[in-house]
CSV table of C-alpha atoms in Angstrom, one decimal:
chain,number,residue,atom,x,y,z
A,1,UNK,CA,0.0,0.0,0.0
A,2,UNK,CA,1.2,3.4,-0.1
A,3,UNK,CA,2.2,6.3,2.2
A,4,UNK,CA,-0.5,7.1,5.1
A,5,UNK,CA,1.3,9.8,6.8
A,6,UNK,CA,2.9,13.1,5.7
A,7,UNK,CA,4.5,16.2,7.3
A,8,UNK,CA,4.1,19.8,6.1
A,9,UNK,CA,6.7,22.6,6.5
A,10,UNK,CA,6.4,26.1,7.5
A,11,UNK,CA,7.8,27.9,4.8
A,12,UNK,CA,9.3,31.5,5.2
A,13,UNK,CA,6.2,33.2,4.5
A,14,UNK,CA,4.6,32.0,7.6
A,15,UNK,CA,2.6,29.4,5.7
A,16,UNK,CA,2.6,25.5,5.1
A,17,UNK,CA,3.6,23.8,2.1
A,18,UNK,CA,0.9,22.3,0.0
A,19,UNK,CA,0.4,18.0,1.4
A,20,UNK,CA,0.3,16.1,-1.0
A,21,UNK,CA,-3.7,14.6,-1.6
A,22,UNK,CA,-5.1,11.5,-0.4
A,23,UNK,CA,-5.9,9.3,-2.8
A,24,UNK,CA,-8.5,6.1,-2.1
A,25,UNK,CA,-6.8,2.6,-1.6
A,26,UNK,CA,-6.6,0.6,-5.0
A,27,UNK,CA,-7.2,-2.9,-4.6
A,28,UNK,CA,-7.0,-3.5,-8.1
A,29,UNK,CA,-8.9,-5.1,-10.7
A,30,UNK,CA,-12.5,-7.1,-9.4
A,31,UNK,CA,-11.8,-10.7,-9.0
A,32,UNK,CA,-13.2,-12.8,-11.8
A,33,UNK,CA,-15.9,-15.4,-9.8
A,34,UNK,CA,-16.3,-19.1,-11.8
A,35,UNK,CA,-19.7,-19.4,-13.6
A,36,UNK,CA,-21.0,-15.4,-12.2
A,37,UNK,CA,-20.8,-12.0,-14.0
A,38,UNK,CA,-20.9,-8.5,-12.3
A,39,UNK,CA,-21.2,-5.3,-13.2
A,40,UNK,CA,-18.9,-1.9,-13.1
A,41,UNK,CA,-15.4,-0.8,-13.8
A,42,UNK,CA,-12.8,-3.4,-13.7
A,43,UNK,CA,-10.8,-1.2,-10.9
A,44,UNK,CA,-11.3,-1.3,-7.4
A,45,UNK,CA,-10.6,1.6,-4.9
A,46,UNK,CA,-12.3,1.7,-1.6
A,47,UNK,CA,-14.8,2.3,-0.8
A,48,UNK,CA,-16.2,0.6,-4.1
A,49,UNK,CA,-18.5,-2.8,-4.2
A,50,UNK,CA,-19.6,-4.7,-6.9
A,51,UNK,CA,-22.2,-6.3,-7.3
A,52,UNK,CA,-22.1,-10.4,-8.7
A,53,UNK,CA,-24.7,-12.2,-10.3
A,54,UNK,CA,-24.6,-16.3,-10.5
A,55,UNK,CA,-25.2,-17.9,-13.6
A,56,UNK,CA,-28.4,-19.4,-14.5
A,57,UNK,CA,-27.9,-23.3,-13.1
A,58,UNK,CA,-26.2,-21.8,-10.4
A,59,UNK,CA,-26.7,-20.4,-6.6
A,60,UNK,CA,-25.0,-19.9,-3.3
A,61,UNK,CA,-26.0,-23.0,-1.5
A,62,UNK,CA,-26.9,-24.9,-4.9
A,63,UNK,CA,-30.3,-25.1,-3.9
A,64,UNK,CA,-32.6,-24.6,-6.7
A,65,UNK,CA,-34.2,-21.6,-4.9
A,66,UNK,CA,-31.0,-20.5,-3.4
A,67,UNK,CA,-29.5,-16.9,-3.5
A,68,UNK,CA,-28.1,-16.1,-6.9
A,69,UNK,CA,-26.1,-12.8,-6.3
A,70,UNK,CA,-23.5,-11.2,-3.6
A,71,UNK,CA,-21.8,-7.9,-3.2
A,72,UNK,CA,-18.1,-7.9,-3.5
A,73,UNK,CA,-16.1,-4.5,-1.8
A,74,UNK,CA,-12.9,-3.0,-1.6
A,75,UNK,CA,-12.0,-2.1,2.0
A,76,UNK,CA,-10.0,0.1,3.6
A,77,UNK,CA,-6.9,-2.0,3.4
A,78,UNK,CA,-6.5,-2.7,0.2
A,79,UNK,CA,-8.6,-5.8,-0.3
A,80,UNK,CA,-11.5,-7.8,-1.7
A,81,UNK,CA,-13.4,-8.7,0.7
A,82,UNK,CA,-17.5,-10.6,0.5
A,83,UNK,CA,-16.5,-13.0,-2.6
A,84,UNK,CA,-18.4,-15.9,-3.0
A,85,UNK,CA,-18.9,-19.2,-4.8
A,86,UNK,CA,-21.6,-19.8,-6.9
A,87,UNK,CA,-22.4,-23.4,-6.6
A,88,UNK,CA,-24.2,-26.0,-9.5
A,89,UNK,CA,-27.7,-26.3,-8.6
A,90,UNK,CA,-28.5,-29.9,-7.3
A,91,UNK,CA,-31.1,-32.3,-8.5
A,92,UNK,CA,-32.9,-34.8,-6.4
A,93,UNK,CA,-32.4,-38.1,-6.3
A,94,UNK,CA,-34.6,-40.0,-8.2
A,95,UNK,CA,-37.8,-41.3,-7.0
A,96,UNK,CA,-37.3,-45.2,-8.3
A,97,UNK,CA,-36.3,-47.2,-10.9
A,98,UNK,CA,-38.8,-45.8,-13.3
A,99,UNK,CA,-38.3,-42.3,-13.1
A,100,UNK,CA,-37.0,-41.4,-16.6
A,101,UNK,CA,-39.1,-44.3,-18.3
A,102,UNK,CA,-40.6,-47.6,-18.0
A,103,UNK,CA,-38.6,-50.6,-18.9
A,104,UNK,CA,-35.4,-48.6,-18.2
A,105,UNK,CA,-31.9,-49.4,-15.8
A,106,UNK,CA,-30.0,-46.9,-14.6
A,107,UNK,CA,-26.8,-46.1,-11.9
A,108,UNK,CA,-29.2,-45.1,-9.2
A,109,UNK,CA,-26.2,-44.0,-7.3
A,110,UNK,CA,-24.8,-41.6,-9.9
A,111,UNK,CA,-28.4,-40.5,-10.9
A,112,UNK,CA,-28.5,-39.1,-6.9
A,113,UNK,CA,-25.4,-36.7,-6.7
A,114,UNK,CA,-25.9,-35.1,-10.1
A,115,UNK,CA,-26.0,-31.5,-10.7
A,116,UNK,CA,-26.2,-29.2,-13.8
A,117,UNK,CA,-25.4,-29.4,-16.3
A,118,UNK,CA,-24.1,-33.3,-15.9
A,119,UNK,CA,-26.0,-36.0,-17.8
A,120,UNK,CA,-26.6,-39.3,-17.0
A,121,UNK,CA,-27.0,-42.4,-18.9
A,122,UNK,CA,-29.9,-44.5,-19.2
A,123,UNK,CA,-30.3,-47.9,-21.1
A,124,UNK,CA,-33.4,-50.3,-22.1
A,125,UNK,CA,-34.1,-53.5,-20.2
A,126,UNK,CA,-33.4,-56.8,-22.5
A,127,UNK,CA,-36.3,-57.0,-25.1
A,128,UNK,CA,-36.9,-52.8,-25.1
A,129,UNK,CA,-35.9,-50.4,-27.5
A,130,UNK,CA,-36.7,-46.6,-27.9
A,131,UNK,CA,-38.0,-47.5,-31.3
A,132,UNK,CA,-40.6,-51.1,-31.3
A,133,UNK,CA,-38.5,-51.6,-34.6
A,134,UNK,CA,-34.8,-50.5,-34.1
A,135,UNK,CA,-33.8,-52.9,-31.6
A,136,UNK,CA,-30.4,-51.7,-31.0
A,137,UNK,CA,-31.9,-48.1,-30.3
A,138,UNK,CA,-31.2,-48.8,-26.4
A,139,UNK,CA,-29.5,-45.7,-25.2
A,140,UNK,CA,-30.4,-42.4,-24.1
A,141,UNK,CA,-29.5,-39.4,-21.8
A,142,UNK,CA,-31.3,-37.5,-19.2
A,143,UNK,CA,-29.6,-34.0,-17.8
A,144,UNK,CA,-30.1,-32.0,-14.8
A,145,UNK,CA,-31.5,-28.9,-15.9
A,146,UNK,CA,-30.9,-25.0,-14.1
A,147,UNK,CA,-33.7,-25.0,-12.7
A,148,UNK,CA,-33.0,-28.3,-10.4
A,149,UNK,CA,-35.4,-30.8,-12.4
A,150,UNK,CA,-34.2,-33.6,-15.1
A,151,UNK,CA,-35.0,-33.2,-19.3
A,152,UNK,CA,-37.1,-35.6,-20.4
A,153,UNK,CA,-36.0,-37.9,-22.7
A,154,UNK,CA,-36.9,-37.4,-26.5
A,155,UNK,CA,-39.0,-41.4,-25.9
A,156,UNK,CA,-39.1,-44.9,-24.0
A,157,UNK,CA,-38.3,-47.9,-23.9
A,158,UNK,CA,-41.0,-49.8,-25.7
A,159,UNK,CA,-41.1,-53.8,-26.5
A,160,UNK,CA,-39.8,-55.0,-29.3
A,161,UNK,CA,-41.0,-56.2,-32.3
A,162,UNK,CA,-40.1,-59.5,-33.8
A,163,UNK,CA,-42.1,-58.3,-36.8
A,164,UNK,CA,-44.6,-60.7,-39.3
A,165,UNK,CA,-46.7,-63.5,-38.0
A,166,UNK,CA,-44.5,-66.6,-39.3
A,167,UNK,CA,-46.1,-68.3,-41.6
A,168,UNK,CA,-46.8,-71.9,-40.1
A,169,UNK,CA,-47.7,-74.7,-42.5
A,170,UNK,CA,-51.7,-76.1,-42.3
A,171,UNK,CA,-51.6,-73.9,-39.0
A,172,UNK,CA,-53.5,-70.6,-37.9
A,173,UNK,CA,-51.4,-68.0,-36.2
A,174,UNK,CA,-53.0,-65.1,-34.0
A,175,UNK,CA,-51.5,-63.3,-31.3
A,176,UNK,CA,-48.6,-60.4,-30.1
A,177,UNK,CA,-45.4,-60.1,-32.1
A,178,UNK,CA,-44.0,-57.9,-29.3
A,179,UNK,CA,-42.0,-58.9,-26.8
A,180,UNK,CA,-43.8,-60.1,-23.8
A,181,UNK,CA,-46.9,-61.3,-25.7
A,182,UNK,CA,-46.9,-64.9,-27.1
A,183,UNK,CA,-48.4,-66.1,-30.1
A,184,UNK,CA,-50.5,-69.2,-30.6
A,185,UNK,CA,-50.7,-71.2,-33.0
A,186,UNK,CA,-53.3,-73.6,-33.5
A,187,UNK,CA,-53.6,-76.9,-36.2
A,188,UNK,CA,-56.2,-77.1,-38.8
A,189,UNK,CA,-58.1,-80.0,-38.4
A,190,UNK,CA,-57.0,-83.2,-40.1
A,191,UNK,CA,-53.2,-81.9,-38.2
A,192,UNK,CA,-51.3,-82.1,-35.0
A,193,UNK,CA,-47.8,-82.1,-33.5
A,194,UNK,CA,-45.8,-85.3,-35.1
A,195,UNK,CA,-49.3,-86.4,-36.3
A,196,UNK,CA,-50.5,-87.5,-32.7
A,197,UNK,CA,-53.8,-87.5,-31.7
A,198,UNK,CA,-55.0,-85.4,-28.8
A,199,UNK,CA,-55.5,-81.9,-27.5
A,200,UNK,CA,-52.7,-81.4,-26.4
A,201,UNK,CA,-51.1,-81.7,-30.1
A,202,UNK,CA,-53.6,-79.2,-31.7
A,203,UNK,CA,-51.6,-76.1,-30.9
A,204,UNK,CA,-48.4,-74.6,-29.4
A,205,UNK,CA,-47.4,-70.9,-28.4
A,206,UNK,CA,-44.7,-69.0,-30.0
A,207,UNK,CA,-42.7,-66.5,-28.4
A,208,UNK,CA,-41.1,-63.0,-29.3
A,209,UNK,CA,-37.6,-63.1,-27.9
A,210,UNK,CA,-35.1,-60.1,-26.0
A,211,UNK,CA,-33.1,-60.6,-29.0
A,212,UNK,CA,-36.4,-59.7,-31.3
A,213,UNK,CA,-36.9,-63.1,-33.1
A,214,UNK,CA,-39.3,-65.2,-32.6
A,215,UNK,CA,-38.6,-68.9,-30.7
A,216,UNK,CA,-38.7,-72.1,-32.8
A,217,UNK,CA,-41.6,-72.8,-35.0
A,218,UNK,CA,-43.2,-76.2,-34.9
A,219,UNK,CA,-44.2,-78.0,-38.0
A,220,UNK,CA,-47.5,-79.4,-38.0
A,221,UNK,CA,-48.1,-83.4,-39.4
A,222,UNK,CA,-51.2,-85.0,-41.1
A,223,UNK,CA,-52.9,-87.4,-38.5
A,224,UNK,CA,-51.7,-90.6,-38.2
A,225,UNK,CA,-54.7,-93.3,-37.9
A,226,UNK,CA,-51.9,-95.8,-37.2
A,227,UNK,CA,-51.5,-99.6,-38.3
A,228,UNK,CA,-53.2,-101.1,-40.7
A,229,UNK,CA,-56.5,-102.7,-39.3
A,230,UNK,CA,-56.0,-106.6,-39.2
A,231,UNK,CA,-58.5,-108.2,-41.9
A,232,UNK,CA,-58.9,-111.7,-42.5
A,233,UNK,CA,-57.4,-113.5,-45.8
A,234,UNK,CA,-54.9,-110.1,-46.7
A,235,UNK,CA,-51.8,-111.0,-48.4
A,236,UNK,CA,-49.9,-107.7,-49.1
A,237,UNK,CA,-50.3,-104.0,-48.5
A,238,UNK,CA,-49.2,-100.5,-50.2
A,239,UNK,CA,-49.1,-97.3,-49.4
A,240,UNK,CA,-49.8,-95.0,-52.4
A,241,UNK,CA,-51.0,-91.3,-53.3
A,242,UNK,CA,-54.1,-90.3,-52.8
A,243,UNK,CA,-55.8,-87.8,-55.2
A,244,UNK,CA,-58.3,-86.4,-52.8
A,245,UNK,CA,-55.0,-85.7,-50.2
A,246,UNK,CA,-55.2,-88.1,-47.2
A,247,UNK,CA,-53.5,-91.5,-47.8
A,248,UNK,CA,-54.9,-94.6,-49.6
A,249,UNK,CA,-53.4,-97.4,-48.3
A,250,UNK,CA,-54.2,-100.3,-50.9
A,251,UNK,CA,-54.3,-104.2,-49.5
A,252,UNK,CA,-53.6,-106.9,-52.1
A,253,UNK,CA,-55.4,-109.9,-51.0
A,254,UNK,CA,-55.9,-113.2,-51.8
A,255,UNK,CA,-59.4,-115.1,-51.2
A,256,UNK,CA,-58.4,-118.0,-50.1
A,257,UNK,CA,-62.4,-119.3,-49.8
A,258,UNK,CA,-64.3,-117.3,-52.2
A,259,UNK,CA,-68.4,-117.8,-51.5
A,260,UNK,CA,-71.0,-116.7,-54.2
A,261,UNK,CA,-71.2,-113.3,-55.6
A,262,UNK,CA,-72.4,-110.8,-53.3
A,263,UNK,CA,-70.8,-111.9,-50.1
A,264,UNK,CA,-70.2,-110.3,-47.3
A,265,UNK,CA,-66.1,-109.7,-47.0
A,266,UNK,CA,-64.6,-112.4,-44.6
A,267,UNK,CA,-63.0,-109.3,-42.6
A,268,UNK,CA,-62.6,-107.9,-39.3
A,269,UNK,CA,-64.3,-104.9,-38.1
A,270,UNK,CA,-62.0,-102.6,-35.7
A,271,UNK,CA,-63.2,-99.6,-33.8
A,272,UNK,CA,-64.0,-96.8,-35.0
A,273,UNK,CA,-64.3,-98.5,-38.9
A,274,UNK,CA,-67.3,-99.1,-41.5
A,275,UNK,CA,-67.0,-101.1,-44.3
A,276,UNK,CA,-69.0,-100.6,-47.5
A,277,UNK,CA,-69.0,-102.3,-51.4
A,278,UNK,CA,-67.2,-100.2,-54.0
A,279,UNK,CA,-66.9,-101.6,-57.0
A,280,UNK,CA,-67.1,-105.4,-57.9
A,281,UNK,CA,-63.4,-107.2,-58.8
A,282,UNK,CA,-62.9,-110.6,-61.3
A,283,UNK,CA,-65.3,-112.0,-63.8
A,284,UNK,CA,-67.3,-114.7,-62.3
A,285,UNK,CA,-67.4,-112.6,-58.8
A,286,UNK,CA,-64.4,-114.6,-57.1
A,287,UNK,CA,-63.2,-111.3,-55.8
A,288,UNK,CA,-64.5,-107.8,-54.9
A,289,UNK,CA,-63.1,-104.3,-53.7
A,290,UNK,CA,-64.0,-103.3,-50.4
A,291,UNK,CA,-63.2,-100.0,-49.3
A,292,UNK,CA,-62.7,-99.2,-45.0
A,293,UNK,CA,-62.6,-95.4,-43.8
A,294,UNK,CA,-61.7,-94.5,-40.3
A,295,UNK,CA,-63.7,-92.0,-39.1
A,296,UNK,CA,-61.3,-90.0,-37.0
A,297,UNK,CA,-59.5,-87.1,-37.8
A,298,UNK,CA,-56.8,-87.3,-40.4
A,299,UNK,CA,-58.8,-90.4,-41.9
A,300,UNK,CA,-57.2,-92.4,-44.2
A,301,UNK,CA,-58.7,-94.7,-47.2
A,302,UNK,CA,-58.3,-98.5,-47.3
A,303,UNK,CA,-58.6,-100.3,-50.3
A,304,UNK,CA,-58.7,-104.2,-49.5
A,305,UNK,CA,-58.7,-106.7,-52.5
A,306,UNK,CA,-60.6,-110.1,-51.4
């Protein structure tokens, strides 16, 4: 600092000299403050103050409703004195695990000390993506805003989609393709899993995956009726095509005891089976076509040469 004290001389003319003036103390320039502006000349002398002003996002305490603005002086000595920090406002920890969007994971313990203008990273839950179709669209931000609250993000987490309905042979298909929901899939009749009779073969579910394809499909199979019914006097038997779609298993046979014209088949009648005349075979009537039909589902055509 400079000179405080002075003397003065009597000069020869019975008067003092002229003291030298008293200037105010110069403390320099105003002190820059991190993340606050203020307002006046950049030199200080006392008794001059400034006043500061916080940035938006910030305060004293870094409370959202905190003080935003202080008064910094020069003081008789020379110095600064009232500067202050203006602090980042604080947000609040979040309220729970879905607080910037269903289906969403985030660090909860990161998410809690965050102030502005820090971010914080937020990712989709296996099987969620911002966009139902964009499946690795998984990724987003949230940031703490001035005024103490988070953004919002631009959108979601959503279940994916595995996309079409496949396309299951001799099946229906109805249902969800998004993930979570199930499809099910049920036989048309005539059909079943590995051809086996029974509800519990008619239909199966489908599901749509984390990864966003479906599980495995299942192929439905044409009924099976089983063996061959036993009939009496049957020498051979072939399976061929049959035009109308089912199959036509043909029985070459041999009548070992042929009766007159017209008589009832020497066969066996199993459950579940009719027999009835088709056609008649050999001149002389020492044969005839008879032709058996199960009844179930899936039935298939018998053609038995006697």
């Amino acid at each position: 600092g400079g000179l405080t004290k002075f003397k003065l001389s009597c000069l020869a003319n019975r008067s003092f000299e002229l003291p030298p003036p008293c200037q105010p103390k110069l403390c320099g320039e105003f002190p820059a403050v991190p993340h606050a502006t203020q307002r006046g000349d950049l030199n200080g002398h006392y008794p001059e103050t400034r006043l500061y002003f916080c940035d938006s996002g910030y305060t004293l305490n870094g409370a959202a409703d905190g003080a935003t603005s202080f008064t910094v002086g020069c003081n008789s000595s020379g110095q600064f004195e009232g500067i202050k920090a203006c602090t980042p406002v604080k947000c609040p920890a979040p309220s729970g695990t879905d607080a910037f969007g269903p289906h969403a994971t985030f660090d909860m313990a990161l998410a809690g000390g965050l102030v502005y203008p820090q971010s914080l990273g937020v990712s989709c839950l296996a099987g969620h993506a911002l966009d139902k179709d964009r499946h690795n669209d998984t990724l987003y931000s949230v940031s703490c805003k001035a005024d103490g609250t988070f953004s919002r993000p631009r959108a979601t987490c959503q279940p994916v989609d595995c996309g079409a309905k496949p396309a299951v042979a001799h099946g229906t298909v109805t249902g969800s393709t998004l993930y979570g929901g199930q499809l099910s899939v049920q036989a048309d009749v005539g059909y079943s899993l590995g051809g086996a009779v029974g509800p519990q073969f008619q239909s199966y579910q489908i599901q749509c995956q984390a990864s966003g394809s479906f599980s495995a499909v299942q192929r439905f199979q044409r009924v099976s009726c089983g063996s061959s019914p036993d009939v009496a006097n049957v020498r051979s038997a072939v399976l061929v095509p049959a035009d109308s779609g089912s199959a036509l298993l043909a029985l070459e046979a041999a009548a070992a005891a042929a009766e007159e014209e017209g008589a009832p088949a020497p066969g066996r009648r199993g459950r579940g089976l009719s027999v009835r005349r088709v056609a008649s075979g050999r001149a002389g009537g020492s044969s005839r076509l008879l032709q058996e039909r199960h009844e179930a589902q899936g039935s298939s055509e018998l053609g038995v040469q006697i």
